[in-house]
mmCIF file of C-alpha atoms and ligand atoms in Angstrom:
data_model
loop_
_atom_site.group_PDB
_atom_site.id
_atom_site.type_symbol
_atom_site.label_atom_id
_atom_site.label_comp_id
_atom_site.label_asym_id
_atom_site.label_seq_id
_atom_site.Cartn_x
_atom_site.Cartn_y
_atom_site.Cartn_z
ATOM 1 C CA MET A 68 -17.288 24.917 3.932
ATOM 2 C CA SER A 69 -13.614 25.096 3.068
ATOM 3 C CA ASP A 70 -12.691 27.132 0.002
ATOM 4 C CA SER A 71 -11.434 24.078 -1.853
ATOM 5 C CA VAL A 72 -14.736 22.216 -1.371
ATOM 6 C CA GLN A 73 -16.527 25.237 -2.794
ATOM 7 C CA LEU A 74 -14.086 25.286 -5.704
ATOM 8 C CA LEU A 75 -14.749 21.589 -6.361
ATOM 9 C CA GLU A 76 -18.478 22.185 -6.242
ATOM 10 C CA GLU A 77 -18.291 24.994 -8.810
ATOM 11 C CA LEU A 78 -16.076 22.972 -11.136
ATOM 12 C CA VAL A 79 -18.059 19.740 -10.887
ATOM 13 C CA ASN A 80 -21.401 21.430 -11.482
ATOM 14 C CA ALA A 81 -20.135 23.270 -14.592
ATOM 15 C CA SER A 82 -21.056 21.768 -17.961
ATOM 16 C CA GLY A 83 -18.162 20.854 -20.227
ATOM 17 C CA VAL A 84 -18.255 17.738 -22.371
ATOM 18 C CA SER A 85 -15.349 17.119 -24.764
ATOM 19 C CA GLY A 86 -15.123 19.914 -27.326
ATOM 20 C CA PHE A 87 -17.472 22.161 -25.330
ATOM 21 C CA GLU A 88 -15.375 23.081 -22.298
ATOM 22 C CA GLY A 89 -16.152 26.832 -22.321
ATOM 23 C CA PRO A 90 -17.954 27.089 -18.957
ATOM 24 C CA VAL A 91 -15.113 25.265 -17.167
ATOM 25 C CA ARG A 92 -12.502 27.425 -18.874
ATOM 26 C CA ASP A 93 -14.355 30.578 -17.736
ATOM 27 C CA LEU A 94 -14.355 29.314 -14.151
ATOM 28 C CA ILE A 95 -10.626 28.555 -14.159
ATOM 29 C CA LYS A 96 -9.967 31.973 -15.646
ATOM 30 C CA ARG A 97 -12.059 33.675 -12.968
ATOM 31 C CA HIS A 98 -10.106 31.914 -10.208
ATOM 32 C CA LEU A 99 -6.627 32.537 -11.586
ATOM 33 C CA GLU A 100 -6.636 35.681 -13.738
ATOM 34 C CA SER A 101 -5.726 38.004 -10.864
ATOM 35 C CA ILE A 102 -2.649 35.984 -9.870
ATOM 36 C CA THR A 103 -1.365 34.460 -13.151
ATOM 37 C CA ASN A 104 -0.876 35.299 -16.799
ATOM 38 C CA ILE A 105 -3.647 33.510 -18.729
ATOM 39 C CA GLU A 106 -3.351 32.236 -22.302
ATOM 40 C CA ILE A 107 -5.691 30.040 -24.337
ATOM 41 C CA ASP A 108 -4.406 27.877 -27.176
ATOM 42 C CA ASN A 109 -6.227 27.451 -30.488
ATOM 43 C CA LEU A 110 -8.026 24.275 -29.371
ATOM 44 C CA GLY A 111 -9.231 25.918 -26.165
ATOM 45 C CA SER A 112 -6.906 24.643 -23.433
ATOM 46 C CA ILE A 113 -6.317 27.302 -20.787
ATOM 47 C CA ILE A 114 -2.785 27.956 -19.568
ATOM 48 C CA ALA A 115 -2.190 29.856 -16.305
ATOM 49 C CA GLN A 116 1.437 30.908 -15.881
ATOM 50 C CA LYS A 117 2.716 31.468 -12.335
ATOM 51 C CA GLU A 118 6.200 32.978 -12.132
ATOM 52 C CA GLY A 119 8.695 31.808 -9.555
ATOM 53 C CA SER A 120 12.258 33.044 -9.012
ATOM 54 C CA ASP A 121 13.568 31.267 -12.131
ATOM 55 C CA GLU A 122 12.227 31.063 -15.657
ATOM 56 C CA LYS A 123 13.289 27.429 -15.939
ATOM 57 C CA PRO A 124 12.397 24.678 -15.391
ATOM 58 C CA ARG A 125 8.959 25.078 -16.915
ATOM 59 C CA VAL A 126 6.697 22.855 -14.823
ATOM 60 C CA MET A 127 3.385 21.807 -16.398
ATOM 61 C CA ILE A 128 0.479 20.576 -14.266
ATOM 62 C CA ALA A 129 -2.378 19.393 -16.468
ATOM 63 C CA GLY A 130 -5.952 18.623 -15.473
ATOM 64 C CA HIS A 131 -8.483 18.002 -18.197
ATOM 65 C CA MET A 132 -11.559 20.204 -18.305
ATOM 66 C CA ASP A 133 -13.753 17.871 -20.337
ATOM 67 C CA GLU A 134 -16.172 15.347 -18.867
ATOM 68 C CA VAL A 135 -17.713 12.365 -20.622
ATOM 69 C CA GLY A 136 -21.002 13.266 -22.307
ATOM 70 C CA LEU A 137 -23.040 12.830 -25.446
ATOM 71 C CA MET A 138 -23.722 14.643 -28.705
ATOM 72 C CA VAL A 139 -26.965 14.951 -30.675
ATOM 73 C CA SER A 140 -26.480 12.892 -33.837
ATOM 74 C CA HIS A 141 -29.988 12.560 -35.289
ATOM 75 C CA ILE A 142 -33.439 13.949 -34.599
ATOM 76 C CA GLY A 143 -36.271 11.526 -35.397
ATOM 77 C CA LYS A 144 -39.590 12.545 -36.986
ATOM 78 C CA ASP A 145 -41.175 11.475 -33.679
ATOM 79 C CA GLY A 146 -39.129 14.070 -31.729
ATOM 80 C CA PHE A 147 -36.778 11.601 -30.047
ATOM 81 C CA ILE A 148 -33.040 12.360 -30.195
ATOM 82 C CA LYS A 149 -30.364 9.822 -31.094
ATOM 83 C CA PHE A 150 -26.868 10.479 -29.800
ATOM 84 C CA GLN A 151 -23.201 9.562 -30.031
ATOM 85 C CA PRO A 152 -20.955 9.201 -26.971
ATOM 86 C CA LEU A 153 -18.209 11.741 -26.212
ATOM 87 C CA GLY A 154 -15.739 9.676 -24.223
ATOM 88 C CA GLY A 155 -16.003 6.175 -22.831
ATOM 89 C CA TRP A 156 -19.424 5.168 -21.501
ATOM 90 C CA TRP A 157 -20.553 1.927 -19.947
ATOM 91 C CA ASP A 158 -24.027 1.326 -21.408
ATOM 92 C CA GLN A 159 -25.213 -0.115 -18.088
ATOM 93 C CA VAL A 160 -25.020 3.223 -16.226
ATOM 94 C CA MET A 161 -26.846 5.347 -18.806
ATOM 95 C CA LEU A 162 -30.499 4.310 -18.796
ATOM 96 C CA ALA A 163 -33.157 6.497 -17.158
ATOM 97 C CA GLN A 164 -30.604 9.173 -16.286
ATOM 98 C CA ARG A 165 -31.393 12.857 -16.575
ATOM 99 C CA VAL A 166 -29.504 14.941 -19.139
ATOM 100 C CA THR A 167 -29.416 18.492 -20.428
ATOM 101 C CA VAL A 168 -29.214 19.223 -24.137
ATOM 102 C CA MET A 169 -27.275 22.443 -24.666
ATOM 103 C CA GLY A 170 -29.240 23.978 -27.542
ATOM 104 C CA SER A 171 -28.887 27.382 -29.192
ATOM 105 C CA LYS A 172 -31.938 28.677 -27.293
ATOM 106 C CA GLY A 173 -30.679 27.513 -23.914
ATOM 107 C CA GLU A 174 -30.637 24.341 -21.842
ATOM 108 C CA VAL A 175 -33.299 21.712 -22.582
ATOM 109 C CA PRO A 176 -33.952 19.028 -19.935
ATOM 110 C CA GLY A 177 -34.375 15.411 -20.957
ATOM 111 C CA VAL A 178 -33.976 11.790 -19.956
ATOM 112 C CA ILE A 179 -32.245 8.809 -21.588
ATOM 113 C CA GLY A 180 -34.967 6.369 -22.578
ATOM 114 C CA SER A 181 -35.329 2.939 -24.152
ATOM 115 C CA LYS A 182 -37.980 0.337 -24.868
ATOM 116 C CA PRO A 183 -39.741 -0.429 -21.537
ATOM 117 C CA PRO A 184 -38.722 -3.680 -19.804
ATOM 118 C CA HIS A 185 -42.397 -4.706 -19.633
ATOM 119 C CA LEU A 186 -42.334 -5.140 -23.387
ATOM 120 C CA LEU A 187 -39.122 -7.199 -23.448
ATOM 121 C CA SER A 188 -38.988 -10.985 -23.460
ATOM 122 C CA PRO A 189 -37.472 -12.640 -20.330
ATOM 123 C CA GLU A 190 -34.355 -13.383 -22.397
ATOM 124 C CA GLU A 191 -34.014 -9.768 -23.587
ATOM 125 C CA ARG A 192 -34.414 -8.467 -20.045
ATOM 126 C CA LYS A 193 -31.299 -10.305 -18.891
ATOM 127 C CA LYS A 194 -29.130 -8.442 -21.393
ATOM 128 C CA VAL A 195 -27.651 -4.980 -21.033
ATOM 129 C CA VAL A 196 -29.473 -2.509 -23.269
ATOM 130 C CA GLU A 197 -26.957 -1.159 -25.766
ATOM 131 C CA MET A 198 -26.363 2.549 -26.193
ATOM 132 C CA LYS A 199 -27.440 2.341 -29.825
ATOM 133 C CA GLU A 200 -30.944 1.328 -28.671
ATOM 134 C CA MET A 201 -31.231 4.396 -26.428
ATOM 135 C CA PHE A 202 -32.516 7.894 -27.167
ATOM 136 C CA VAL A 203 -33.020 11.184 -25.386
ATOM 137 C CA ASP A 204 -36.602 12.183 -24.629
ATOM 138 C CA ILE A 205 -37.070 15.949 -24.255
ATOM 139 C CA GLY A 206 -40.840 15.782 -24.322
ATOM 140 C CA ALA A 207 -41.044 16.864 -27.956
ATOM 141 C CA SER A 208 -43.689 15.433 -30.268
ATOM 142 C CA SER A 209 -41.989 16.000 -33.628
ATOM 143 C CA ASP A 210 -38.701 16.961 -35.259
ATOM 144 C CA GLU A 211 -40.164 20.449 -35.819
ATOM 145 C CA ASP A 212 -40.792 20.682 -32.089
ATOM 146 C CA VAL A 213 -37.156 19.803 -31.370
ATOM 147 C CA LYS A 214 -35.965 22.390 -33.869
ATOM 148 C CA LYS A 215 -38.114 25.076 -32.240
ATOM 149 C CA MET A 216 -36.336 24.372 -28.943
ATOM 150 C CA GLY A 217 -33.064 25.306 -30.650
ATOM 151 C CA ILE A 218 -31.604 21.785 -30.908
ATOM 152 C CA LYS A 219 -29.649 20.484 -33.887
ATOM 153 C CA PRO A 220 -27.129 17.704 -34.624
ATOM 154 C CA GLY A 221 -23.784 18.548 -33.069
ATOM 155 C CA ASP A 222 -25.215 19.986 -29.875
ATOM 156 C CA PRO A 223 -23.651 18.651 -26.665
ATOM 157 C CA ILE A 224 -25.584 16.702 -24.033
ATOM 158 C CA VAL A 225 -24.463 16.871 -20.409
ATOM 159 C CA VAL A 226 -25.460 14.568 -17.557
ATOM 160 C CA VAL A 227 -27.457 16.052 -14.660
ATOM 161 C CA SER A 228 -26.214 15.356 -11.152
ATOM 162 C CA SER A 229 -25.524 17.984 -8.529
ATOM 163 C CA PHE A 230 -22.564 18.102 -6.175
ATOM 164 C CA THR A 231 -23.330 16.722 -2.713
ATOM 165 C CA ARG A 232 -21.434 16.721 0.530
ATOM 166 C CA MET A 233 -22.164 13.340 2.098
ATOM 167 C CA ARG A 234 -23.018 12.737 5.763
ATOM 168 C CA LYS A 235 -19.325 12.296 6.530
ATOM 169 C CA GLU A 236 -18.240 15.777 5.506
ATOM 170 C CA ASN A 237 -14.981 14.758 3.872
ATOM 171 C CA MET A 238 -16.841 12.494 1.431
ATOM 172 C CA LEU A 239 -17.926 14.295 -1.716
ATOM 173 C CA MET A 240 -20.196 13.095 -4.495
ATOM 174 C CA GLY A 241 -20.732 14.552 -7.955
ATOM 175 C CA LYS A 242 -20.452 14.173 -11.703
ATOM 176 C CA ALA A 243 -17.325 15.029 -13.702
ATOM 177 C CA LEU A 244 -14.894 14.491 -10.820
ATOM 178 C CA ASP A 245 -12.864 13.029 -13.707
ATOM 179 C CA ASP A 246 -11.216 15.434 -14.105
ATOM 180 C CA ARG A 247 -12.484 18.599 -12.453
ATOM 181 C CA VAL A 248 -10.625 17.249 -9.442
ATOM 182 C CA GLY A 249 -7.416 17.710 -11.477
ATOM 183 C CA CYS A 250 -8.464 21.250 -12.458
ATOM 184 C CA ALA A 251 -9.105 22.046 -8.781
ATOM 185 C CA VAL A 252 -5.684 20.584 -7.895
ATOM 186 C CA PHE A 253 -3.715 22.919 -10.171
ATOM 187 C CA ILE A 254 -5.863 25.933 -9.206
ATOM 188 C CA GLU A 255 -5.202 25.273 -5.504
ATOM 189 C CA VAL A 256 -1.498 24.583 -6.084
ATOM 190 C CA ILE A 257 -1.124 27.956 -7.816
ATOM 191 C CA LYS A 258 -3.125 29.764 -5.118
ATOM 192 C CA ARG A 259 -0.981 28.214 -2.375
ATOM 193 C CA LEU A 260 2.249 29.177 -4.157
ATOM 194 C CA GLN A 261 1.323 32.846 -3.712
ATOM 195 C CA GLY A 262 4.062 34.447 -1.633
ATOM 196 C CA VAL A 263 6.076 31.204 -1.548
ATOM 197 C CA ASP A 264 9.548 30.853 -3.136
ATOM 198 C CA HIS A 265 9.748 28.357 -5.979
ATOM 199 C CA PRO A 266 12.720 28.103 -8.366
ATOM 200 C CA ASN A 267 10.724 27.538 -11.564
ATOM 201 C CA THR A 268 7.739 28.701 -13.608
ATOM 202 C CA VAL A 269 4.512 26.782 -13.068
ATOM 203 C CA PHE A 270 1.948 26.308 -15.823
ATOM 204 C CA GLY A 271 -1.455 25.148 -14.623
ATOM 205 C CA VAL A 272 -3.259 23.822 -17.659
ATOM 206 C CA GLY A 273 -6.922 22.973 -18.148
ATOM 207 C CA THR A 274 -6.768 20.771 -21.227
ATOM 208 C CA VAL A 275 -9.574 20.106 -23.695
ATOM 209 C CA GLN A 276 -10.678 16.820 -25.244
ATOM 210 C CA GLU A 277 -8.787 14.353 -23.059
ATOM 211 C CA GLU A 278 -11.659 11.876 -23.034
ATOM 212 C CA VAL A 279 -11.688 11.603 -26.816
ATOM 213 C CA GLY A 280 -7.942 11.056 -27.264
ATOM 214 C CA LEU A 281 -5.663 13.321 -25.189
ATOM 215 C CA ARG A 282 -5.942 16.069 -27.811
ATOM 216 C CA GLY A 283 -5.592 19.245 -25.748
ATOM 217 C CA ALA A 284 -2.510 17.796 -24.049
ATOM 218 C CA LYS A 285 -0.694 17.823 -27.395
ATOM 219 C CA THR A 286 -1.360 21.451 -28.327
ATOM 220 C CA SER A 287 -0.896 22.825 -24.817
ATOM 221 C CA ALA A 288 2.452 21.017 -24.440
ATOM 222 C CA ASP A 289 3.495 22.505 -27.794
ATOM 223 C CA PHE A 290 2.485 25.918 -26.464
ATOM 224 C CA ILE A 291 4.386 25.612 -23.170
ATOM 225 C CA ASN A 292 7.370 23.455 -24.058
ATOM 226 C CA PRO A 293 7.582 22.016 -20.530
ATOM 227 C CA ASP A 294 10.764 20.643 -18.925
ATOM 228 C CA VAL A 295 8.800 18.426 -16.548
ATOM 229 C CA ALA A 296 5.100 17.562 -16.269
ATOM 230 C CA PHE A 297 2.459 16.213 -13.917
ATOM 231 C CA ALA A 298 -1.035 15.113 -14.826
ATOM 232 C CA ALA A 299 -3.446 15.738 -11.961
ATOM 233 C CA GLU A 300 -6.075 13.080 -12.421
ATOM 234 C CA VAL A 301 -8.462 10.673 -10.782
ATOM 235 C CA SER A 302 -7.283 7.161 -10.056
ATOM 236 C CA ILE A 303 -9.607 4.168 -10.043
ATOM 237 C CA ALA A 304 -10.618 3.351 -6.490
ATOM 238 C CA GLY A 305 -10.564 -0.354 -5.734
ATOM 239 C CA ASP A 306 -12.160 -0.252 -2.305
ATOM 240 C CA THR A 307 -15.710 -1.210 -3.249
ATOM 241 C CA PRO A 308 -17.286 -4.689 -2.885
ATOM 242 C CA GLY A 309 -16.169 -7.198 -5.489
ATOM 243 C CA VAL A 310 -12.801 -5.630 -6.374
ATOM 244 C CA ALA A 311 -9.644 -7.526 -5.503
ATOM 245 C CA GLU A 312 -6.775 -5.436 -4.153
ATOM 246 C CA SER A 313 -4.584 -6.842 -6.908
ATOM 247 C CA GLU A 314 -6.970 -5.380 -9.531
ATOM 248 C CA ALA A 315 -7.068 -1.784 -8.268
ATOM 249 C CA GLN A 316 -5.022 -0.670 -5.283
ATOM 250 C CA ALA A 317 -6.291 2.818 -4.505
ATOM 251 C CA ARG A 318 -8.351 3.265 -1.321
ATOM 252 C CA LEU A 319 -10.267 6.444 -0.489
ATOM 253 C CA GLY A 320 -8.695 8.302 2.416
ATOM 254 C CA LYS A 321 -5.236 6.771 1.992
ATOM 255 C CA GLY A 322 -3.780 9.706 0.045
ATOM 256 C CA PRO A 323 -3.143 10.502 -3.608
ATOM 257 C CA SER A 324 -2.061 7.697 -5.934
ATOM 258 C CA ILE A 325 1.357 7.838 -7.500
ATOM 259 C CA VAL A 326 0.646 6.089 -10.785
ATOM 260 C CA VAL A 327 3.575 3.807 -11.614
ATOM 261 C CA LEU A 328 1.978 2.430 -14.783
ATOM 262 C CA ASP A 329 -1.005 3.004 -17.032
ATOM 263 C CA GLY A 330 -1.866 2.342 -20.658
ATOM 264 C CA SER A 331 -0.168 5.512 -21.897
ATOM 265 C CA LEU A 332 2.794 6.124 -19.610
ATOM 266 C CA ILE A 333 5.664 4.526 -17.756
ATOM 267 C CA PRO A 334 6.628 7.491 -15.597
ATOM 268 C CA ASN A 335 10.130 8.910 -15.393
ATOM 269 C CA THR A 336 11.713 6.780 -12.649
ATOM 270 C CA LYS A 337 13.612 9.588 -10.941
ATOM 271 C CA LEU A 338 10.567 11.879 -10.936
ATOM 272 C CA ARG A 339 8.530 9.049 -9.449
ATOM 273 C CA ASP A 340 11.136 8.486 -6.717
ATOM 274 C CA LEU A 341 11.455 12.211 -6.030
ATOM 275 C CA THR A 342 7.683 12.364 -5.541
ATOM 276 C CA VAL A 343 7.701 9.408 -3.155
ATOM 277 C CA SER A 344 10.587 10.779 -1.105
ATOM 278 C CA THR A 345 8.931 14.217 -0.927
ATOM 279 C CA ALA A 346 5.728 12.622 0.367
ATOM 280 C CA GLU A 347 7.700 10.644 2.974
ATOM 281 C CA GLU A 348 9.694 13.687 4.031
ATOM 282 C CA HIS A 349 6.537 15.734 4.680
ATOM 283 C CA GLY A 350 4.435 12.914 6.113
ATOM 284 C CA ILE A 351 1.936 13.112 3.253
ATOM 285 C CA PRO A 352 -0.046 9.863 2.918
ATOM 286 C CA HIS A 353 0.221 8.324 -0.538
ATOM 287 C CA GLN A 354 -0.324 5.038 -2.321
ATOM 288 C CA PHE A 355 0.623 3.379 -5.577
ATOM 289 C CA GLN A 356 -1.461 2.495 -8.583
ATOM 290 C CA ALA A 357 -0.415 0.212 -11.415
ATOM 291 C CA GLY A 358 -2.634 -0.857 -14.281
ATOM 292 C CA ILE A 359 -2.164 -1.408 -17.966
ATOM 293 C CA ARG A 360 -5.404 0.115 -19.158
ATOM 294 C CA GLY A 361 -6.507 3.717 -19.500
ATOM 295 C CA GLY A 362 -4.392 6.730 -20.295
ATOM 296 C CA THR A 363 -4.031 10.328 -19.233
ATOM 297 C CA ASP A 364 -2.764 13.614 -20.631
ATOM 298 C CA ALA A 365 0.691 12.663 -19.335
ATOM 299 C CA GLY A 366 0.709 9.899 -21.953
ATOM 300 C CA ARG A 367 0.758 12.589 -24.615
ATOM 301 C CA ILE A 368 2.819 15.229 -22.822
ATOM 302 C CA HIS A 369 5.784 12.919 -22.130
ATOM 303 C CA LEU A 370 6.171 12.413 -25.885
ATOM 304 C CA HIS A 371 6.430 16.143 -26.586
ATOM 305 C CA GLY A 372 9.639 17.212 -28.388
ATOM 306 C CA ILE A 373 12.503 14.935 -27.384
ATOM 307 C CA GLY A 374 10.571 13.756 -24.308
ATOM 308 C CA VAL A 375 9.362 15.296 -21.046
ATOM 309 C CA PRO A 376 9.808 13.569 -17.635
ATOM 310 C CA SER A 377 6.211 13.054 -16.524
ATOM 311 C CA LEU A 378 4.135 11.520 -13.745
ATOM 312 C CA VAL A 379 0.447 11.100 -12.916
ATOM 313 C CA ILE A 380 -0.802 11.971 -9.443
ATOM 314 C CA GLY A 381 -4.338 10.675 -8.963
ATOM 315 C CA VAL A 382 -7.106 11.352 -6.471
ATOM 316 C CA PRO A 383 -8.805 7.971 -5.834
ATOM 317 C CA THR A 384 -12.349 8.151 -7.209
ATOM 318 C CA ARG A 385 -15.223 5.647 -7.271
ATOM 319 C CA TYR A 386 -17.600 5.181 -10.220
ATOM 320 C CA ILE A 387 -15.852 7.400 -12.784
ATOM 321 C CA HIS A 388 -17.483 7.783 -16.207
ATOM 322 C CA SER A 389 -20.971 7.697 -14.712
ATOM 323 C CA HIS A 390 -23.405 10.259 -13.309
ATOM 324 C CA VAL A 391 -21.879 10.224 -9.847
ATOM 325 C CA GLY A 392 -18.370 9.749 -8.520
ATOM 326 C CA VAL A 393 -17.204 9.720 -4.886
ATOM 327 C CA ILE A 394 -13.964 11.125 -3.478
ATOM 328 C CA ASP A 395 -12.478 11.821 -0.065
ATOM 329 C CA HIS A 396 -11.605 15.513 0.251
ATOM 330 C CA ASN A 397 -8.535 14.613 2.328
ATOM 331 C CA ASP A 398 -7.009 12.829 -0.684
ATOM 332 C CA PHE A 399 -7.526 15.970 -2.742
ATOM 333 C CA GLU A 400 -5.857 18.117 -0.065
ATOM 334 C CA ASN A 401 -2.917 15.736 0.128
ATOM 335 C CA ALA A 402 -2.484 15.754 -3.667
ATOM 336 C CA VAL A 403 -2.286 19.566 -3.531
ATOM 337 C CA LYS A 404 0.176 19.476 -0.619
ATOM 338 C CA LEU A 405 2.407 16.958 -2.369
ATOM 339 C CA LEU A 406 2.605 18.995 -5.583
ATOM 340 C CA VAL A 407 3.290 22.227 -3.671
ATOM 341 C CA GLU A 408 6.177 20.575 -1.790
ATOM 342 C CA ILE A 409 7.682 19.192 -5.003
ATOM 343 C CA ILE A 410 7.413 22.529 -6.800
ATOM 344 C CA LYS A 411 9.064 24.387 -3.916
ATOM 345 C CA LYS A 412 12.288 22.489 -4.577
ATOM 346 C CA LEU A 413 12.139 21.595 -8.276
ATOM 347 C CA ASP A 414 14.973 23.685 -9.734
ATOM 348 C CA ILE A 415 16.789 23.356 -13.043
ATOM 349 C CA ASN A 416 19.582 21.173 -11.642
ATOM 350 C CA MET A 417 17.073 18.745 -10.248
ATOM 351 C CA VAL A 418 15.179 18.594 -13.541
ATOM 352 C CA ASN A 419 18.394 18.134 -15.536
ATOM 353 C CA GLY A 420 19.165 15.249 -13.188
ATOM 354 C CA LEU A 421 15.917 13.483 -14.141
ATOM 355 C CA ARG A 422 17.331 12.509 -17.534
ATOM 356 C CA PRO A 423 18.054 8.809 -17.958
HETATM 357 ZN ZN1 LIG B 83 -9.510 11.812 -16.579
#
């Protein structure tokens, strides 16, 4: 197994819902502490600083550590747990899925339950069960029972789904690809810049709380004061049945997406063009993605100070914000390659030239 597949596996299997990213942060630290200077801001975003030949420009590459999850909100007398979502969930994909409640006495396994369909009227059965009707069943028989297991309101709940290499070895399946893929991208970029000349300082950043409102992107950008920024993200794959190409353009295996529009960012035009020409120059496959919904950390970072030229590079991913996503490892590798090639030439004159 290639090192980067192993890295993805470790990152994807780690638990880290919004606000509880500790295990992911520890992993990033373990991978980068021997080759970078590590700092952690007061909200918990991890910043790995890799020196090049020049102090400036300061190049930020952000991948968010948090995954969508749940939080214990209320424990019923009957021992069933009510929850609130952390991040955007589609009610349809939640039912009957396994979860882990991260209690003070360790991990407690459970399942998301609801009223059984056998007891619903034919009309009711046609409707999607709403999240507010669901609960987590940990096999407890009373609220006292739940308490004894070390669970209280505020505890995070993580989905259970283990990383799998599919029959075609480049196809990878797992939870939390949004956005552990981005974390793996900046880790690999920094590793591959070892012993390579680059006229800048690179900051690989694992941000916290992206899924609940791009929060870690704000504090980590304040910490770094970047001159230019990339968000390493997933992009919505549109290559499954029922999706028109005009709705979502990204296809697995066709290279990283250069995101020309999303709900939070119109990228810096010159940075966008520089990225495209770098990909063409090095024969790196790439595609374009344009949508008006959704946002990424770059949406917050580009508004830092008087503005930071920013761009999103996305690894096409199917079924994000569910228990299982699917990516093509080749797209990941090409996203890493593209960023490495850009960073090798991104000097202060080039960054000054990005200004409108
Ligand atoms: Zn994301």
